[in-house]
Amino acid sequence: MQSQFVDTYNRKFYYLRLSVTDVCNFRCRYCLPDGYKRLSRDHFLSVDEIRRLIRAFSQAGCQKIRVTGGEPTLRSDFIDIISAIRQDARVKIVALTTNGYRMARDVKRWYDAGLTSINVSVDSLDVHQFYQITGQNKLKQIISGIDAAFDAGFKQIKVNAVLMRNINSASLPLFLAWIKDKPIQLRFIELMEIGKSKEFFRKYHLSGNEIKQQLIATGWCLKPKTLTDGPAQVFTHADYRGEIGLVMPYEQGFCSSCNRLRVSAQGKLHLCLFGERHIDLRDLLVNDGQINELQQRIRSSLTLKRETHFLHQSNSGMTQNLSIIGG
Ligand code: SAM
Ligand code: SF4
């Protein structure tokens, strides 16, 4: 193995989040309230470019790849992408973040191609509220997709719900009832102020700490983390088959355990979701012989990774919404 990717603060990178498209068919109010608009003429990374990129990361100790977007499953070669990542024996976890639109139809094929883990976004269990948040009347279809994922062989499904005050914040009991007998890890993500979303954030942001206190008071216990785990604090309870995760980017110390890097659908390395700049890798994804140079560029870029993000100062860097780079 090549030596591990490490930054100036001795953080090691075991986890790559790879966006494969910025196109999305949903209009989530906190992400793309006006729907998708094409920002760049550049085409998305091809399967061969993705394969080379993954090899460079896996040789340097990266064990988990998350495919994200936009909506990654809108790519017609999505299965080929999963298979290409899976073929790299050093990659232990191939995860997907999806809005679930294609799950009921395709999840068995994803499983057979080697996908090991799914995060599906479900911000509300109420059909009407789900439509109001996402602009899509697809809750039933997505819930069927989750059932289909269990039938296909996935042992646990992670569900992402962006926590919004007075929208879904009172639904904790409903969510808890849902996961009582299902192996679902329900993850509340604190709403982040990104790009021009100041007003929306001011109105709807709710600290995950409020949920955390309710969980602790009712017997939920914090679970220890492993090397490739994402940023969620995960809680378990003896009476529940499901788990609750909390992603709290505004909490002090959030960045100290950062173990992940990001690459955009156009092959730009982002050192932080909220960074000010990116590093283009695409010219080094042209042929297999460039791997050492590619790793060297990533390694030297890591010296630029800042200690923390600046979200507290309403600064989300160059990220205008999460569909561009994935959450
Ligand atoms: N389209 C897929 C989906 O929705 O799951 C993948 C991409 S989406 C950008 C990844 C995650 O980011 C989703 O769980 C979404 O809810 C979350 N997200 C997007 N904008 C956010 C914001 N402003 N604050 C918190 N989470 C956000
Ligand atoms: Fe699309 Fe995901 Fe953004 Fe919703 S959160 S608009 S599904 S990219």
Coordinates of N, CA, C and O in Angstrom, one line a residue, residues 70-161:
G70 N -26.0 15.7 -6.6 CA -27.1 15.4 -7.5 C -27.7 14.0 -7.2 O -27.6 13.5 -6.1
E71 N -28.4 13.5 -8.2 CA -29.0 12.2 -8.0 C -28.3 11.2 -8.8 O -28.4 11.0 -10.0
P72 N -27.4 10.4 -8.2 CA -26.4 9.5 -8.9 C -27.1 8.5 -9.7 O -26.6 8.1 -10.8
T73 N -28.3 8.0 -9.3 CA -29.0 6.9 -10.0 C -29.6 7.4 -11.3 O -30.1 6.6 -12.1
L74 N -29.6 8.7 -11.6 CA -30.1 9.2 -12.9 C -29.1 8.9 -14.0 O -29.4 8.9 -15.2
R75 N -27.8 8.5 -13.6 CA -26.9 8.2 -14.7 C -27.2 6.8 -15.3 O -27.4 5.9 -14.6
S76 N -27.2 6.8 -16.6 CA -27.6 5.5 -17.3 C -26.6 4.4 -17.1 O -26.9 3.2 -17.1
D77 N -25.3 4.8 -16.8 CA -24.3 3.8 -16.5 C -24.0 3.7 -15.0 O -22.9 3.3 -14.6
F78 N -25.0 3.9 -14.2 CA -24.9 3.9 -12.7 C -24.4 2.5 -12.3 O -23.5 2.4 -11.5
I79 N -25.0 1.4 -12.9 CA -24.6 0.0 -12.5 C -23.1 -0.2 -12.8 O -22.3 -0.8 -12.1
D80 N -22.7 0.3 -14.0 CA -21.3 0.1 -14.4 C -20.3 0.9 -13.4 O -19.2 0.4 -13.1
I81 N -20.8 2.0 -12.9 CA -20.0 2.7 -11.9 C -19.8 1.9 -10.7 O -18.7 1.7 -10.1
I82 N -20.9 1.3 -10.2 CA -20.8 0.5 -9.0 C -19.9 -0.7 -9.2 O -19.0 -1.0 -8.4
S83 N -20.1 -1.3 -10.3 CA -19.2 -2.5 -10.6 C -17.8 -2.2 -10.7 O -16.9 -2.9 -10.2
A84 N -17.5 -1.0 -11.3 CA -16.1 -0.6 -11.5 C -15.5 -0.4 -10.1 O -14.3 -0.7 -9.8
I85 N -16.2 0.3 -9.2 CA -15.7 0.5 -7.8 C -15.5 -0.8 -7.1 O -14.5 -1.0 -6.4
R86 N -16.5 -1.6 -7.2 CA -16.5 -2.9 -6.5 C -15.3 -3.8 -6.9 O -14.8 -4.6 -6.2
Q87 N -14.9 -3.6 -8.2 CA -13.8 -4.5 -8.7 C -12.4 -4.2 -8.0 O -11.5 -5.0 -8.1
D88 N -12.4 -3.1 -7.3 CA -11.1 -2.7 -6.6 C -11.2 -3.4 -5.2 O -12.0 -3.0 -4.3
A89 N -10.4 -4.5 -5.1 CA -10.5 -5.3 -3.9 C -10.2 -4.6 -2.6 O -10.6 -5.1 -1.5
R90 N -9.5 -3.5 -2.7 CA -9.1 -2.8 -1.4 C -10.3 -2.0 -0.9 O -10.3 -1.6 0.3
V91 N -11.3 -1.7 -1.7 CA -12.5 -1.0 -1.2 C -13.4 -1.9 -0.5 O -13.9 -2.9 -1.1
K92 N -13.7 -1.6 0.8 CA -14.5 -2.5 1.6 C -16.0 -2.1 1.6 O -16.8 -3.0 1.7
I93 N -16.2 -0.8 1.4 CA -17.6 -0.4 1.5 C -17.9 0.5 0.3 O -17.2 1.5 0.0
V94 N -18.9 0.1 -0.5 CA -19.4 0.9 -1.6 C -20.8 1.4 -1.3 O -21.7 0.6 -1.2
A95 N -20.9 2.7 -0.9 CA -22.1 3.3 -0.4 C -22.8 4.2 -1.4 O -22.1 4.7 -2.3
L96 N -24.0 4.4 -1.3 CA -24.8 5.3 -2.2 C -25.6 6.3 -1.4 O -26.3 5.9 -0.4
T97 N -25.7 7.6 -1.8 CA -26.7 8.5 -1.2 C -27.6 8.8 -2.3 O -27.2 9.2 -3.4
T98 N -28.9 8.5 -2.1 CA -29.9 8.7 -3.2 C -31.2 9.3 -2.6 O -31.5 9.2 -1.4
N99 N -32.0 9.9 -3.6 CA -33.3 10.4 -3.1 C -34.3 9.2 -3.2 O -35.5 9.4 -2.9
G100 N -33.9 8.1 -3.7 CA -34.7 6.8 -3.6 C -35.6 6.7 -4.8 O -36.4 5.7 -4.9
Y101 N -35.6 7.6 -5.7 CA -36.5 7.6 -6.8 C -36.5 6.3 -7.7 O -37.5 5.8 -8.1
R102 N -35.3 5.7 -7.8 CA -35.2 4.5 -8.7 C -35.1 3.3 -7.8 O -34.8 2.2 -8.4
M103 N -35.2 3.4 -6.5 CA -34.9 2.2 -5.7 C -35.8 1.0 -5.9 O -35.3 -0.1 -6.0
A104 N -37.1 1.3 -5.9 CA -38.0 0.2 -5.9 C -37.8 -0.6 -7.2 O -37.8 -1.9 -7.2
R105 N -37.5 0.1 -8.3 CA -37.2 -0.6 -9.6 C -35.9 -1.3 -9.7 O -35.8 -2.4 -10.2
D106 N -34.8 -0.7 -9.1 CA -33.5 -1.1 -9.5 C -32.6 -1.6 -8.4 O -31.5 -2.1 -8.6
V107 N -33.1 -1.6 -7.1 CA -32.2 -1.9 -6.0 C -31.5 -3.3 -6.0 O -30.4 -3.5 -5.6
K108 N -32.3 -4.2 -6.6 CA -31.7 -5.6 -6.7 C -30.5 -5.6 -7.6 O -29.5 -6.2 -7.3
R109 N -30.6 -4.9 -8.7 CA -29.5 -4.8 -9.6 C -28.3 -4.1 -9.0 O -27.1 -4.5 -9.2
W110 N -28.5 -3.1 -8.1 CA -27.4 -2.4 -7.4 C -26.7 -3.3 -6.5 O -25.5 -3.4 -6.4
Y111 N -27.6 -4.1 -5.8 CA -27.0 -5.1 -4.8 C -26.1 -6.1 -5.6 O -25.0 -6.4 -5.2
D112 N -26.7 -6.6 -6.7 CA -25.9 -7.6 -7.4 C -24.6 -7.1 -8.0 O -23.7 -7.8 -8.2
A113 N -24.6 -5.7 -8.3 CA -23.4 -5.1 -8.8 C -22.4 -4.9 -7.8 O -21.2 -4.5 -8.1
G114 N -22.7 -5.0 -6.5 CA -21.7 -4.9 -5.4 C -21.9 -3.7 -4.5 O -21.1 -3.5 -3.6
L115 N -23.1 -3.0 -4.6 CA -23.3 -1.9 -3.6 C -23.5 -2.5 -2.2 O -24.2 -3.5 -2.1
T116 N -22.9 -1.9 -1.2 CA -22.9 -2.6 0.1 C -23.8 -1.7 1.1 O -24.2 -2.3 2.1
S117 N -24.1 -0.5 0.8 CA -24.7 0.4 1.8 C -25.5 1.5 1.1 O -25.0 2.0 0.1
I118 N -26.7 1.8 1.6 CA -27.5 2.8 1.0 C -28.0 3.8 2.0 O -28.4 3.5 3.1
N119 N -27.8 5.1 1.7 CA -28.5 6.2 2.5 C -29.6 6.8 1.6 O -29.3 7.2 0.5
V120 N -30.8 6.7 2.0 CA -31.9 7.3 1.2 C -32.5 8.4 2.0 O -32.7 8.3 3.2
S121 N -32.8 9.5 1.3 CA -33.3 10.7 2.0 C -34.9 10.6 2.1 O -35.6 10.4 1.1
V122 N -35.3 10.7 3.3 CA -36.8 10.7 3.6 C -37.0 11.8 4.7 O -36.8 11.5 5.9
D123 N -37.4 13.0 4.3 CA -37.5 14.1 5.3 C -38.8 14.1 6.0 O -38.9 14.7 7.1
S124 N -39.8 13.4 5.5 CA -41.0 13.3 6.2 C -41.7 12.0 5.9 O -41.6 11.5 4.8
L125 N -42.5 11.5 6.9 CA -43.3 10.3 6.6 C -44.7 10.6 6.3 O -45.6 9.7 6.1
D126 N -45.0 11.9 6.1 CA -46.3 12.4 5.7 C -46.3 12.7 4.2 O -45.5 13.5 3.8
V127 N -47.2 12.1 3.5 CA -47.2 12.2 2.0 C -47.2 13.7 1.6 O -46.5 14.1 0.7
H128 N -48.1 14.4 2.2 CA -48.3 15.8 1.8 C -47.0 16.7 2.1 O -46.5 17.4 1.3
Q129 N -46.5 16.4 3.4 CA -45.3 17.2 3.8 C -44.1 16.8 2.9 O -43.3 17.7 2.6
F130 N -44.0 15.5 2.6 CA -42.9 15.1 1.8 C -42.9 15.8 0.4 O -41.9 16.3 -0.1
Y131 N -44.1 15.9 -0.1 CA -44.3 16.7 -1.4 C -43.9 18.1 -1.3 O -43.2 18.7 -2.1
Q132 N -44.3 18.7 -0.2 CA -44.0 20.1 0.0 C -42.5 20.4 0.2 O -42.0 21.4 -0.3
I133 N -41.8 19.4 0.8 CA -40.3 19.6 1.0 C -39.6 19.3 -0.3 O -38.6 20.0 -0.7
T134 N -40.0 18.2 -1.0 CA -39.1 17.8 -2.2 C -39.6 18.1 -3.5 O -38.9 18.0 -4.5
G135 N -40.9 18.6 -3.6 CA -41.5 18.9 -4.9 C -41.9 17.6 -5.7 O -42.2 17.7 -6.9
Q136 N -41.8 16.4 -5.0 CA -42.1 15.2 -5.7 C -43.0 14.4 -4.9 O -42.8 14.2 -3.7
N137 N -44.1 13.8 -5.5 CA -45.1 13.1 -4.8 C -44.7 11.6 -4.8 O -45.3 10.8 -5.4
K138 N -43.5 11.3 -4.1 CA -42.9 9.9 -4.3 C -42.7 9.2 -3.0 O -42.0 8.2 -3.0
L139 N -43.3 9.6 -1.9 CA -43.0 9.0 -0.6 C -43.3 7.5 -0.7 O -42.5 6.7 -0.3
K140 N -44.5 7.1 -1.2 CA -44.9 5.7 -1.2 C -43.9 4.9 -2.0 O -43.5 3.8 -1.6
Q141 N -43.5 5.4 -3.1 CA -42.6 4.7 -4.0 C -41.2 4.5 -3.3 O -40.6 3.5 -3.4
I142 N -40.8 5.5 -2.5 CA -39.5 5.4 -1.8 C -39.6 4.4 -0.7 O -38.7 3.6 -0.5
I143 N -40.7 4.4 0.0 CA -40.9 3.4 1.1 C -40.9 2.0 0.5 O -40.3 1.1 1.1
S144 N -41.5 1.8 -0.6 CA -41.5 0.5 -1.3 C -40.1 0.2 -1.7 O -39.6 -1.0 -1.6
G145 N -39.3 1.2 -2.1 CA -37.9 1.0 -2.4 C -37.1 0.5 -1.2 O -36.2 -0.4 -1.4
I146 N -37.4 1.0 0.0 CA -36.7 0.6 1.2 C -37.0 -0.9 1.4 O -36.1 -1.7 1.7
D147 N -38.3 -1.3 1.3 CA -38.7 -2.7 1.5 C -38.0 -3.5 0.4 O -37.5 -4.6 0.8
A148 N -37.9 -3.0 -0.8 CA -37.2 -3.8 -1.8 C -35.8 -4.0 -1.5 O -35.2 -5.0 -1.9
A149 N -35.2 -3.0 -0.9 CA -33.7 -3.1 -0.6 C -33.5 -4.2 0.5 O -32.5 -5.0 0.3
F150 N -34.4 -4.3 1.4 CA -34.3 -5.4 2.4 C -34.4 -6.8 1.7 O -33.7 -7.7 1.9
D151 N -35.4 -6.8 0.8 CA -35.7 -8.1 0.1 C -34.5 -8.4 -0.8 O -34.1 -9.6 -1.0
A152 N -33.8 -7.4 -1.3 CA -32.6 -7.7 -2.2 C -31.4 -8.2 -1.4 O -30.5 -8.9 -2.0
G153 N -31.4 -8.0 -0.1 CA -30.3 -8.5 0.7 C -29.6 -7.5 1.6 O -28.7 -7.9 2.4
F154 N -29.9 -6.2 1.5 CA -29.3 -5.2 2.4 C -29.7 -5.5 3.8 O -30.9 -5.7 4.1
K155 N -28.8 -5.5 4.8 CA -29.1 -5.8 6.2 C -29.6 -4.6 6.9 O -30.4 -4.7 7.9
Q156 N -29.1 -3.4 6.6 CA -29.5 -2.2 7.2 C -29.6 -1.1 6.1 O -28.8 -1.1 5.2
I157 N -30.6 -0.2 6.3 CA -30.7 0.9 5.4 C -30.6 2.2 6.2 O -31.1 2.3 7.3
K158 N -29.8 3.2 5.7 CA -29.7 4.4 6.4 C -30.7 5.4 5.8 O -30.7 5.5 4.5
V159 N -31.4 6.1 6.6 CA -32.3 7.1 6.1 C -31.9 8.5 6.5 O -31.7 8.7 7.7
N160 N -31.7 9.4 5.6 CA -31.3 10.8 6.0 C -32.6 11.7 6.0 O -33.4 11.7 5.1
A161 N -32.7 12.4 7.1 CA -33.8 13.4 7.2 C -33.2 14.7 7.6 O -32.5 14.8 8.7

